[in-house]
CSV table of C-alpha atoms in Angstrom, one decimal:
chain,number,residue,atom,x,y,z
A,644,MET,CA,32.0,28.0,-8.3
A,645,ALA,CA,34.8,25.5,-8.6
A,646,PHE,CA,34.5,24.7,-4.9
A,647,ARG,CA,30.7,24.2,-5.3
A,648,ALA,CA,31.2,22.0,-8.3
A,649,LEU,CA,33.7,19.9,-6.4
A,650,LEU,CA,31.3,19.5,-3.5
A,651,THR,CA,28.5,18.5,-5.8
A,652,ARG,CA,30.6,15.9,-7.6
A,653,ARG,CA,31.7,14.4,-4.4
A,654,THR,CA,28.2,14.2,-3.0
A,655,LEU,CA,27.0,12.8,-6.3
A,656,ALA,CA,29.5,10.0,-6.0
A,657,ALA,CA,28.4,9.4,-2.5
A,658,ALA,CA,24.8,9.3,-3.4
A,659,SER,CA,25.0,5.9,-4.9
A,660,GLY,CA,22.9,5.2,-8.0
A,661,LEU,CA,21.8,8.7,-8.6
A,662,GLY,CA,24.3,9.6,-11.3
A,663,ALA,CA,24.6,12.9,-13.0
A,664,ASN,CA,20.8,13.3,-13.4
A,665,GLY,CA,19.9,12.8,-9.8
A,666,GLY,CA,20.4,16.4,-8.9
A,667,VAL,CA,21.9,17.0,-5.5
A,668,ALA,CA,22.2,20.6,-4.4
A,669,THR,CA,23.7,22.0,-1.3
A,670,SER,CA,21.6,24.6,0.5
A,671,PHE,CA,23.1,27.5,2.4
A,672,ARG,CA,22.9,25.5,5.6
A,673,GLY,CA,25.1,22.8,4.1
A,674,LEU,CA,22.1,20.4,3.9
A,675,GLN,CA,22.0,18.3,0.7
A,676,THR,CA,18.7,18.5,-1.1
A,677,PHE,CA,17.5,16.3,-3.9
A,678,SER,CA,15.7,16.9,-7.1
A,679,LEU,CA,13.8,14.9,-9.6
A,680,PRO,CA,16.2,13.2,-12.1
A,681,ASP,CA,15.3,13.6,-15.8
A,682,LEU,CA,14.3,10.6,-17.8
A,683,PRO,CA,16.8,9.6,-20.5
A,684,TYR,CA,13.8,9.1,-22.9
A,685,ASP,CA,10.4,10.6,-23.7
A,686,TYR,CA,7.4,9.6,-21.7
A,687,GLY,CA,5.9,7.8,-24.8
A,688,ALA,CA,9.1,6.0,-25.7
A,689,LEU,CA,8.3,2.8,-23.8
A,690,GLN,CA,4.9,2.2,-25.5
A,691,PRO,CA,3.1,-0.1,-25.8
A,692,ALA,CA,4.7,-1.9,-22.9
A,693,ILE,CA,4.1,1.1,-20.6
A,694,SER,CA,1.9,3.9,-21.7
A,695,GLY,CA,3.0,7.5,-21.9
A,696,GLU,CA,0.3,8.6,-19.5
A,697,ILE,CA,1.6,6.3,-16.8
A,698,MET,CA,5.2,7.3,-17.4
A,699,GLN,CA,4.3,11.0,-17.0
A,700,LEU,CA,2.2,10.6,-13.9
A,701,HIS,CA,4.7,8.2,-12.4
A,702,HIS,CA,7.7,10.5,-12.9
A,703,GLN,CA,6.1,14.0,-12.6
A,704,LYS,CA,3.7,13.2,-9.8
A,705,HIS,CA,4.7,10.1,-7.8
A,706,HIS,CA,8.5,10.4,-7.9
A,707,GLN,CA,8.4,14.2,-7.6
A,708,ALA,CA,6.3,13.8,-4.4
A,709,TYR,CA,8.8,11.4,-2.9
A,710,VAL,CA,11.6,13.9,-3.7
A,711,THR,CA,9.6,16.8,-2.2
A,712,ASN,CA,8.7,15.0,0.9
A,713,TYR,CA,12.2,13.5,1.3
A,714,ASN,CA,13.7,17.0,1.3
A,715,LYS,CA,11.1,18.1,3.8
A,716,ALA,CA,11.8,15.2,6.1
A,717,LEU,CA,15.6,15.8,5.8
A,718,GLU,CA,15.1,19.4,6.7
A,719,GLN,CA,13.0,18.4,9.8
A,720,LEU,CA,15.6,15.8,10.7
A,721,HIS,CA,18.4,18.4,10.4
A,722,ASP,CA,16.4,20.6,12.8
A,723,ALA,CA,15.7,17.8,15.3
A,724,MET,CA,19.3,16.7,15.2
A,725,SER,CA,20.7,20.2,15.9
A,726,LYS,CA,18.3,20.6,18.8
A,727,GLY,CA,19.2,17.2,20.1
A,728,ASP,CA,15.6,16.1,20.0
A,729,ALA,CA,15.9,12.4,20.1
A,730,PRO,CA,12.2,11.5,20.0
A,731,ALA,CA,11.7,13.7,17.0
A,732,VAL,CA,14.7,12.2,15.2
A,733,VAL,CA,13.3,8.7,15.8
A,734,LYS,CA,9.8,9.7,14.7
A,735,LEU,CA,11.1,11.0,11.4
A,736,GLN,CA,12.6,7.7,10.4
A,737,SER,CA,9.5,6.3,8.8
A,738,ALA,CA,9.0,9.5,6.6
A,739,ILE,CA,12.7,9.2,5.6
A,740,LYS,CA,12.3,5.5,4.8
A,741,PHE,CA,9.1,6.0,2.8
A,742,ASN,CA,10.2,9.1,0.8
A,743,GLY,CA,13.9,8.5,0.6
A,744,GLY,CA,13.3,4.9,-0.4
A,745,GLY,CA,10.8,6.1,-3.0
A,746,HIS,CA,13.4,8.5,-4.5
A,747,VAL,CA,16.2,5.9,-4.5
A,748,ASN,CA,14.0,3.1,-5.9
A,749,HIS,CA,12.5,5.2,-8.7
A,750,SER,CA,15.9,6.7,-9.7
A,751,ILE,CA,17.0,3.1,-10.3
A,752,PHE,CA,13.8,2.2,-12.0
A,753,TRP,CA,14.1,4.8,-14.8
A,754,LYS,CA,17.5,3.5,-15.6
A,755,ASN,CA,16.2,-0.1,-15.6
A,756,LEU,CA,14.0,0.9,-18.6
A,757,ALA,CA,14.9,1.8,-22.1
A,758,PRO,CA,13.1,2.2,-25.4
A,759,ILE,CA,13.4,-0.8,-27.8
A,760,GLN,CA,15.5,1.4,-30.2
A,761,ALA,CA,17.9,2.0,-27.4
A,762,GLY,CA,18.3,-1.7,-26.5
A,763,GLY,CA,15.3,-2.2,-24.2
A,764,GLY,CA,14.4,-5.8,-24.0
A,765,GLU,CA,17.8,-7.0,-25.5
A,766,PRO,CA,18.9,-10.0,-23.3
A,767,PRO,CA,22.0,-9.7,-21.2
A,768,LYS,CA,25.3,-10.7,-22.7
A,769,GLY,CA,28.7,-11.1,-21.0
A,770,SER,CA,29.2,-12.0,-17.4
A,771,LEU,CA,25.7,-11.1,-16.2
A,772,GLY,CA,24.2,-13.4,-18.8
A,773,TRP,CA,26.5,-16.3,-17.7
A,774,ALA,CA,25.7,-15.6,-14.0
A,775,ILE,CA,22.0,-15.7,-14.7
A,776,ASP,CA,22.3,-19.1,-16.6
A,777,ASN,CA,24.5,-20.3,-13.7
A,778,ASP,CA,22.1,-19.2,-10.9
A,779,PHE,CA,18.7,-19.6,-12.5
A,780,GLY,CA,19.2,-21.8,-15.6
A,781,SER,CA,18.2,-19.2,-18.1
A,782,VAL,CA,17.0,-15.7,-18.5
A,783,ASP,CA,13.5,-17.1,-19.1
A,784,ALA,CA,13.6,-19.0,-15.8
A,785,LEU,CA,14.7,-15.8,-14.0
A,786,VAL,CA,11.9,-13.8,-15.6
A,787,GLN,CA,9.3,-16.4,-14.6
A,788,LYS,CA,10.6,-16.4,-11.0
A,789,MET,CA,10.5,-12.6,-10.8
A,790,ASN,CA,7.1,-12.4,-12.4
A,791,ALA,CA,5.7,-15.0,-10.0
A,792,GLU,CA,7.1,-13.2,-6.9
A,793,GLY,CA,6.0,-9.8,-8.3
A,794,ALA,CA,2.5,-11.0,-8.9
A,795,ALA,CA,2.3,-12.6,-5.4
A,796,LEU,CA,3.4,-9.6,-3.5
A,797,GLN,CA,0.5,-8.4,-1.4
A,798,GLY,CA,-0.1,-4.6,-1.4
A,799,SER,CA,2.6,-2.3,-2.7
A,800,GLY,CA,6.3,-3.0,-3.2
A,801,TRP,CA,9.0,-4.0,-5.6
A,802,VAL,CA,10.5,-7.2,-7.1
A,803,TRP,CA,14.3,-7.1,-7.5
A,804,LEU,CA,17.1,-8.8,-9.2
A,805,GLY,CA,20.1,-8.1,-7.1
A,806,VAL,CA,23.7,-9.2,-6.6
A,807,ASP,CA,25.2,-10.0,-3.2
A,808,LYS,CA,28.5,-8.2,-3.6
A,809,GLU,CA,30.1,-10.3,-0.8
A,810,LEU,CA,28.9,-13.7,-2.0
A,811,LYS,CA,29.0,-12.7,-5.7
A,812,LYS,CA,25.6,-14.4,-6.1
A,813,LEU,CA,22.5,-13.2,-7.9
A,814,VAL,CA,19.3,-13.0,-5.8
A,815,VAL,CA,15.6,-12.4,-6.5
A,816,GLU,CA,13.9,-10.5,-3.7
A,817,THR,CA,10.8,-8.5,-2.9
A,818,THR,CA,10.5,-5.5,-0.7
A,819,SER,CA,7.3,-3.8,0.7
A,820,ASN,CA,6.3,-0.3,0.1
A,821,GLN,CA,9.4,1.8,-0.7
A,822,ASP,CA,11.9,-0.3,1.2
A,823,PRO,CA,15.1,-0.3,-0.8
A,824,LEU,CA,16.7,-3.7,-1.6
A,825,VAL,CA,19.4,-3.1,1.0
A,826,THR,CA,16.8,-3.6,3.7
A,827,LYS,CA,16.8,-7.3,2.8
A,828,GLY,CA,20.6,-7.6,3.1
A,829,PRO,CA,23.4,-5.1,3.6
A,830,SER,CA,25.5,-6.5,0.8
A,831,LEU,CA,22.7,-6.6,-1.8
A,832,VAL,CA,23.1,-4.3,-4.8
A,833,PRO,CA,20.0,-3.7,-7.0
A,834,LEU,CA,20.4,-4.6,-10.7
A,835,ILE,CA,16.8,-4.5,-11.8
A,836,GLY,CA,13.8,-3.3,-9.8
A,837,ILE,CA,10.3,-3.6,-11.0
A,838,ASP,CA,7.7,-1.4,-9.4
A,839,VAL,CA,4.5,-3.3,-8.5
A,840,TRP,CA,2.7,-0.5,-6.8
A,841,GLU,CA,-0.6,-0.2,-8.6
A,842,HIS,CA,0.3,3.3,-9.8
A,843,ALA,CA,3.0,1.7,-11.9
A,844,TYR,CA,0.4,-0.1,-14.1
A,845,TYR,CA,-3.2,0.4,-13.2
A,846,LEU,CA,-4.3,2.9,-15.8
A,847,GLN,CA,-3.2,0.5,-18.5
A,848,TYR,CA,-3.3,-3.0,-17.1
A,849,LYS,CA,-6.0,-2.5,-14.4
A,850,ASN,CA,-6.1,-5.4,-11.9
A,851,VAL,CA,-4.0,-7.7,-14.2
A,852,ARG,CA,-0.6,-7.2,-12.7
A,853,PRO,CA,0.7,-10.4,-14.4
A,854,ASP,CA,0.2,-8.8,-17.8
A,855,TYR,CA,2.2,-5.8,-16.8
A,856,LEU,CA,5.0,-8.0,-15.6
A,857,LYS,CA,5.0,-10.0,-18.8
A,858,ASN,CA,5.2,-6.9,-20.9
A,859,ILE,CA,7.7,-4.8,-19.0
A,860,TRP,CA,10.5,-7.2,-20.0
A,861,LYS,CA,10.3,-5.8,-23.5
A,862,VAL,CA,11.7,-2.5,-22.3
A,863,ILE,CA,14.0,-3.7,-19.5
A,864,ASN,CA,17.5,-2.2,-19.9
A,865,TRP,CA,19.8,-5.2,-19.4
A,866,LYS,CA,22.8,-3.0,-20.5
A,867,TYR,CA,22.5,-1.0,-17.3
A,868,ALA,CA,22.1,-4.1,-15.2
A,869,SER,CA,25.2,-5.6,-16.8
A,870,GLU,CA,27.2,-2.4,-16.0
A,871,VAL,CA,26.2,-2.5,-12.4
A,872,TYR,CA,26.9,-6.2,-12.2
A,873,GLU,CA,30.4,-5.9,-13.8
A,874,LYS,CA,31.3,-3.2,-11.3
A,875,GLU,CA,30.4,-5.4,-8.3
A,876,CYS,CA,31.7,-8.6,-9.8
A,877,PRO,CA,34.7,-7.6,-12.0
B,864,MET,CA,-1.7,15.4,16.4
B,865,ALA,CA,0.2,12.7,18.2
B,866,THR,CA,0.1,9.2,16.8
B,867,ALA,CA,0.5,6.1,18.9
B,868,THR,CA,1.6,2.8,17.6
B,869,VAL,CA,-0.1,-0.2,19.1
B,870,ALA,CA,2.7,-2.7,19.9
B,871,ALA,CA,0.5,-5.6,20.8
B,872,THR,CA,1.9,-8.9,19.6
B,873,ALA,CA,1.9,-7.8,16.0
B,874,PRO,CA,5.2,-7.2,14.1
B,875,LEU,CA,5.8,-3.6,13.0
B,876,SER,CA,4.8,-4.4,9.4
B,877,ASN,CA,1.4,-5.3,10.5
B,878,GLY,CA,1.1,-2.6,13.3
B,879,PHE,CA,-1.6,-0.1,13.6
B,880,LEU,CA,-1.2,3.6,14.0
B,881,LEU,CA,-3.9,5.1,16.1
B,882,ARG,CA,-5.0,8.7,15.8
B,883,ARG,CA,-7.1,9.8,18.7
B,884,GLY,CA,-8.9,12.8,20.0
B,885,PRO,CA,-7.2,15.6,22.0
B,886,ASN,CA,-6.8,13.6,25.3
B,887,GLU,CA,-4.8,10.7,23.9
B,888,GLY,CA,-3.9,8.2,26.4
B,889,ALA,CA,-1.4,5.4,26.2
B,890,LYS,CA,-2.9,2.3,24.7
B,891,SER,CA,-2.1,-1.0,26.4
B,892,ALA,CA,-1.6,-4.1,24.3
B,893,ARG,CA,-4.8,-5.8,23.8
B,894,GLY,CA,-5.7,-9.4,23.5
B,895,LEU,CA,-8.0,-10.4,20.8
B,896,GLN,CA,-11.6,-9.7,21.8
B,897,TRP,CA,-14.5,-11.3,20.1
B,898,THR,CA,-18.2,-10.4,20.4
B,899,LYS,CA,-20.6,-13.3,20.3
B,900,ASN,CA,-23.2,-11.7,18.1
B,901,GLN,CA,-20.6,-11.3,15.3
B,902,ARG,CA,-19.9,-14.9,15.3
B,903,GLN,CA,-21.9,-17.0,12.9
B,904,SER,CA,-21.8,-20.6,13.8
B,905,ALA,CA,-21.6,-22.4,10.5
B,906,SER,CA,-20.9,-26.0,10.5
B,907,SER,CA,-20.6,-28.5,7.8
B,908,ARG,CA,-23.6,-30.8,7.7
B,909,ARG,CA,-23.7,-34.2,6.2
B,910,PHE,CA,-26.6,-35.4,4.1
B,911,GLY,CA,-25.8,-38.8,3.0
B,912,ALA,CA,-22.5,-38.5,1.1
B,913,ALA,CA,-22.8,-34.8,0.4
B,914,VAL,CA,-21.1,-32.3,2.6
B,915,ILE,CA,-22.5,-28.8,2.7
B,916,THR,CA,-19.8,-26.3,3.5
B,917,ALA,CA,-19.8,-22.5,3.8
B,918,LYS,CA,-18.5,-21.1,0.5
B,919,PHE,CA,-18.3,-17.4,0.3
B,920,ASP,CA,-20.3,-15.3,-2.2
B,921,LEU,CA,-19.4,-12.0,-3.9
B,922,LYS,CA,-21.9,-9.7,-2.2
B,923,PRO,CA,-23.0,-6.8,-4.5
B,924,PRO,CA,-22.9,-3.3,-3.2
B,925,PRO,CA,-26.2,-2.1,-1.8
B,926,TYR,CA,-26.7,0.2,-4.9
B,927,PRO,CA,-26.1,-0.2,-8.7
B,928,LEU,CA,-22.5,0.2,-9.9
B,929,ASN,CA,-23.2,3.6,-11.4
B,930,ALA,CA,-25.0,5.0,-8.4
B,931,LEU,CA,-22.0,6.8,-7.0
B,932,GLU,CA,-21.2,8.7,-10.1
B,933,PRO,CA,-19.6,11.2,-10.7
B,934,HIS,CA,-17.7,10.8,-7.4
B,935,MET,CA,-16.8,7.2,-7.9
B,936,SER,CA,-17.2,6.0,-11.4
B,937,ALA,CA,-19.1,2.9,-12.6
B,938,ASN,CA,-15.8,2.1,-14.4
B,939,THR,CA,-14.0,2.0,-11.0
B,940,LEU,CA,-16.8,-0.1,-9.4
B,941,SER,CA,-16.7,-2.5,-12.3
B,942,PHE,CA,-13.0,-3.2,-11.6
B,943,HIS,CA,-12.9,-2.7,-7.9
B,944,TRP,CA,-15.9,-4.9,-7.2
B,945,GLY,CA,-16.1,-6.9,-10.4
B,946,LYS,CA,-12.4,-7.9,-10.5
B,947,HIS,CA,-10.6,-7.2,-7.2
B,948,HIS,CA,-13.3,-8.1,-4.7
B,949,ARG,CA,-14.4,-11.0,-6.9
B,950,ALA,CA,-10.8,-12.3,-7.0
B,951,TYR,CA,-10.5,-12.3,-3.2
B,952,VAL,CA,-13.7,-14.3,-3.0
B,953,ASP,CA,-12.7,-16.8,-5.6
B,954,ASN,CA,-9.2,-17.2,-4.2
B,955,LEU,CA,-10.4,-17.7,-0.6
B,956,ASN,CA,-12.9,-20.3,-1.7
B,957,LYS,CA,-10.0,-22.2,-3.4
B,958,GLN,CA,-7.7,-21.8,-0.4
B,959,ILE,CA,-10.1,-23.2,2.2
B,960,VAL,CA,-11.3,-26.2,0.4
B,961,GLY,CA,-10.6,-29.3,2.4
B,962,THR,CA,-9.4,-27.3,5.5
B,963,GLU,CA,-11.1,-26.7,8.8
B,964,LEU,CA,-11.6,-23.1,7.7
B,965,GLU,CA,-14.3,-24.3,5.3
B,966,ALA,CA,-16.8,-24.5,8.1
B,967,LYS,CA,-16.1,-21.2,9.7
B,968,SER,CA,-17.6,-17.7,9.3
B,969,LEU,CA,-15.7,-15.1,7.4
B,970,GLU,CA,-14.9,-13.1,10.6
B,971,ASP,CA,-13.7,-16.3,12.3
B,972,ILE,CA,-11.4,-17.0,9.4
B,973,VAL,CA,-10.1,-13.4,9.5
B,974,ILE,CA,-9.2,-13.6,13.2
B,975,GLN,CA,-7.8,-17.1,13.1
B,976,THR,CA,-5.6,-16.4,10.0
B,977,TYR,CA,-4.4,-13.1,11.4
B,978,ASN,CA,-2.7,-15.4,13.9
B,979,ASN,CA,-1.5,-12.6,16.2
B,980,GLY,CA,0.2,-10.8,13.3
B,981,ASP,CA,2.0,-13.8,11.9
B,982,LEU,CA,-0.3,-13.9,8.9
B,983,LEU,CA,-1.4,-17.2,7.4
B,984,PRO,CA,-2.0,-17.4,3.7
B,985,PRO,CA,-5.8,-17.1,3.7
B,986,PHE,CA,-5.7,-13.9,5.8
B,987,ASN,CA,-5.2,-11.5,2.9
B,988,ASN,CA,-8.2,-12.9,0.9
B,989,ALA,CA,-10.5,-13.3,3.9
B,990,ALA,CA,-9.8,-9.9,5.3
B,991,GLN,CA,-10.1,-8.2,2.0
B,992,ILE,CA,-13.5,-9.8,1.4
B,993,TRP,CA,-14.6,-8.5,4.8
B,994,ASN,CA,-13.1,-5.1,4.2
B,995,HIS,CA,-14.7,-4.6,0.8
B,996,ASP,CA,-18.1,-5.8,1.9
B,997,PHE,CA,-17.8,-3.2,4.6
B,998,PHE,CA,-16.5,-0.5,2.3
B,999,TRP,CA,-19.5,-0.6,-0.1
B,1000,GLU,CA,-21.7,-0.3,3.0
B,1001,SER,CA,-19.8,2.7,4.2
B,1002,MET,CA,-20.9,4.7,1.1
B,1003,LYS,CA,-24.3,5.6,-0.4
B,1004,PRO,CA,-25.6,7.6,-3.4
B,1005,GLY,CA,-26.1,11.1,-2.1
B,1006,GLY,CA,-23.8,10.5,0.8
B,1007,GLY,CA,-21.8,13.1,2.8
B,1008,GLY,CA,-23.4,15.6,5.1
B,1009,LYS,CA,-23.3,15.3,8.9
B,1010,PRO,CA,-24.2,12.5,11.3
B,1011,SER,CA,-26.9,13.1,13.9
B,1012,GLY,CA,-28.3,11.7,17.1
B,1013,GLU,CA,-26.4,9.4,19.3
B,1014,LEU,CA,-23.5,9.1,16.8
B,1015,LEU,CA,-23.0,12.8,16.7
B,1016,LYS,CA,-23.1,13.0,20.4
B,1017,LEU,CA,-20.4,10.3,20.8
B,1018,ILE,CA,-18.3,12.0,18.1
B,1019,GLU,CA,-18.4,15.3,19.9
B,1020,ARG,CA,-17.6,13.6,23.2
B,1021,ASP,CA,-14.6,11.7,21.9
B,1022,PHE,CA,-13.2,14.0,19.2
B,1023,GLY,CA,-14.4,17.4,20.4
B,1024,SER,CA,-16.3,18.1,17.2
B,1025,PHE,CA,-17.4,16.6,14.0
B,1026,GLU,CA,-14.9,18.7,12.2
B,1027,LYS,CA,-12.1,17.3,14.3
B,1028,LEU,CA,-13.2,13.8,13.5
B,1029,CYS,CA,-13.2,14.6,9.8
B,1030,GLU,CA,-9.7,16.1,10.1
B,1031,GLU,CA,-8.4,12.9,11.8
B,1032,LEU,CA,-10.0,10.6,9.3
B,1033,ARG,CA,-8.7,12.5,6.4
B,1034,ALA,CA,-5.2,12.6,7.9
B,1035,ALA,CA,-5.2,8.9,8.6
B,1036,ALA,CA,-6.4,8.1,5.1
B,1037,ALA,CA,-3.8,10.4,3.5
B,1038,THR,CA,-0.9,9.2,5.6
B,1039,GLN,CA,-1.4,5.5,5.4
B,1040,PHE,CA,1.7,4.7,3.4
B,1041,GLY,CA,1.3,2.2,0.6
B,1042,SER,CA,-1.9,0.1,0.5
B,1043,GLY,CA,-4.4,0.1,3.3
B,1044,TRP,CA,-7.5,1.5,5.0
B,1045,ALA,CA,-8.6,4.3,7.4
B,1046,TRP,CA,-11.3,3.5,9.9
B,1047,LEU,CA,-13.7,4.9,12.4
B,1048,ALA,CA,-14.0,2.2,15.0
B,1049,PHE,CA,-15.7,1.4,18.3
B,1050,ASN,CA,-13.7,0.2,21.3
B,1051,PRO,CA,-16.0,-1.7,23.6
B,1052,ARG,CA,-13.5,-1.6,26.5
B,1053,PRO,CA,-11.7,1.7,26.3
B,1054,SER,CA,-9.1,2.4,29.1
B,1055,ASP,CA,-9.9,6.1,29.0
B,1056,GLY,CA,-13.6,6.1,28.4
B,1057,LYS,CA,-13.3,7.1,24.7
B,1058,GLU,CA,-15.3,4.6,22.7
B,1059,LEU,CA,-14.7,6.0,19.2
B,1060,LEU,CA,-11.3,6.1,17.6
B,1061,VAL,CA,-9.7,6.6,14.2
B,1062,VAL,CA,-7.4,3.9,13.1
B,1063,LYS,CA,-5.3,3.3,9.9
B,1064,SER,CA,-4.1,-0.1,8.8
B,1065,PRO,CA,-1.8,-1.5,6.1
B,1066,ASN,CA,-2.8,-3.9,3.3
B,1067,ALA,CA,-5.6,-6.2,4.5
B,1068,VAL,CA,-5.4,-5.6,8.2
B,1069,ASN,CA,-8.6,-4.3,9.9
B,1070,PRO,CA,-9.7,-3.3,13.4
B,1071,LEU,CA,-11.4,-6.6,14.1
B,1072,VAL,CA,-8.0,-8.2,14.8
B,1073,LEU,CA,-7.5,-5.7,17.6
B,1074,GLY,CA,-10.9,-6.4,19.1
B,1075,TYR,CA,-12.5,-3.1,17.8
B,1076,ILE,CA,-15.8,-2.9,16.0
B,1077,PRO,CA,-15.5,-1.1,12.7
B,1078,LEU,CA,-18.0,1.6,12.0
B,1079,LEU,CA,-16.7,3.2,8.8
B,1080,THR,CA,-13.9,2.6,6.3
B,1081,ILE,CA,-12.2,4.2,3.4
B,1082,ASP,CA,-10.1,2.1,1.0
B,1083,VAL,CA,-6.8,3.8,0.2
B,1084,TRP,CA,-5.3,1.1,-2.0
B,1085,GLU,CA,-4.5,2.8,-5.2
B,1086,HIS,CA,-6.9,0.6,-7.1
B,1087,ALA,CA,-9.7,2.3,-5.2
B,1088,TYR,CA,-9.1,5.8,-6.7
B,1089,TYR,CA,-6.5,5.6,-9.5
B,1090,LEU,CA,-8.9,5.5,-12.4
B,1091,ASP,CA,-10.9,8.5,-11.1
B,1092,TYR,CA,-8.2,10.5,-9.3
B,1093,GLN,CA,-4.9,9.1,-10.4
B,1094,ASN,CA,-2.2,10.2,-7.8
B,1095,ARG,CA,-4.6,12.7,-6.1
B,1096,ARG,CA,-5.5,10.7,-3.0
B,1097,PRO,CA,-6.3,13.8,-1.0
B,1098,ASP,CA,-9.0,14.8,-3.6
B,1099,TYR,CA,-10.5,11.3,-3.4
B,1100,ILE,CA,-10.6,11.4,0.4
B,1101,SER,CA,-12.3,14.8,0.3
B,1102,ILE,CA,-14.9,13.6,-2.1
B,1103,PHE,CA,-15.5,10.5,0.0
B,1104,MET,CA,-16.1,12.6,3.0
B,1105,GLU,CA,-18.3,15.2,1.3
B,1106,LYS,CA,-20.3,13.1,-1.2
B,1107,LEU,CA,-20.0,9.4,-0.4
B,1108,VAL,CA,-19.9,8.5,3.2
B,1109,SER,CA,-23.1,7.0,4.6
B,1110,TRP,CA,-23.5,8.3,8.2
B,1111,ASP,CA,-26.7,6.3,8.3
B,1112,ALA,CA,-24.8,3.1,8.0
B,1113,VAL,CA,-22.3,4.3,10.6
B,1114,GLY,CA,-25.1,5.1,13.0
B,1115,ALA,CA,-26.7,1.7,12.5
B,1116,LYS,CA,-23.3,-0.1,13.1
B,1117,LEU,CA,-22.8,2.0,16.2
B,1118,GLU,CA,-26.2,0.8,17.6
B,1119,VAL,CA,-25.2,-2.8,17.0
B,1120,ALA,CA,-21.8,-2.2,18.5
B,1121,LYS,CA,-23.2,-0.6,21.7
B,1122,ALA,CA,-25.7,-3.4,22.1
B,1123,GLN,CA,-23.0,-6.0,21.9
B,1124,ALA,CA,-20.8,-4.1,24.3
B,1125,ALA,CA,-23.6,-3.7,26.9
């Protein structure tokens, strides 16, 4: 048991961003599998910014599907690798990117949100607040920029506030589908990601993505973003 | 079922994934093909000081918005057609004002702004107008069932059976990741003699840009099914195939396609 706990803690540390809730288990073949992390709040706790119905579907159906399919793809990859089947390994890359990316991105997203009673919407203080003022002028200006880029994104994807851990600069970026932020730059670390796939808002906001973007800031967890920022830019 | 990626000149993010019948051959990169009959020559004419230019209209579906109930709700149609499709039309009209695109047909704009995969800003709106016009025509009240006649013959020739075609279409629609479309298309110059093929495409991309003639499409952007089916895209696809698809429309489009290719 102690050995297994050690293994789990180490792999948890290695699986960046997943934390204690992003369950990682080790199967008998030594292959890490993933499980759906619990939300640190009730499905209804982000209302009225995001409806309970959306939160439940988004977590229990969409994120769960990414986890399930990621595990499946990893299993197939493990097989292909042990057989030395190079074409199969290459062919599996898109499934891993889609589903692994979906799991990574959504795991971050749940931490990016918090009920108002738990500090959701409270503007950033400390070093992240200063960095935002420095790089964008103000939190408001940053929000406008992210909302504009999020609204303009064609199809499905994410809008991010990230920090370049080499240059120590904040960046706003978008990614398509479930591409994680790191696909836009190897030294980019996500601070806040906003899901602009239609499933993230459609039942409540329908086609009016800009309204969703305007409202989500009321439940954005700046405390978590600050923690990540302070770790990268101490 | 093996899947081929068409490399062509398009970057991977705009690439197509082809799903073919059992005897899948390698697809060579294709240049853009264009059939004369699809071209509408629109030109701006001057009458005194006034310039008449082609502005696009929001075409209504060929049935009332509630006609596809309960399989696709009137609520969905009111947003999908009334808001999404309408916005593409309004936005394209704004984008092309004062440009050379103003005088062109919709299909011309789609091809030109696809720009060999390096998409120009009007592409998204133009292609989405085209795609949605086509989507409403791909469905009808009391749809579903089986095709017949020449269409069925070609399906059986190129896919082995109608069931195989349905399997491929469903799979393409289910596995188009993110936003996009699944298509049955006609290839006027097939390298292996198979004129019918199933194609899936991301976001606004459609088979016109590869020189194929679309015959049928299913919209798999989430807005197409989320109000009625939420995350259950496979259920939506099943209902589309069983209750909505208009094989009459597909047959008619095949006639046109064959006439053009002849």
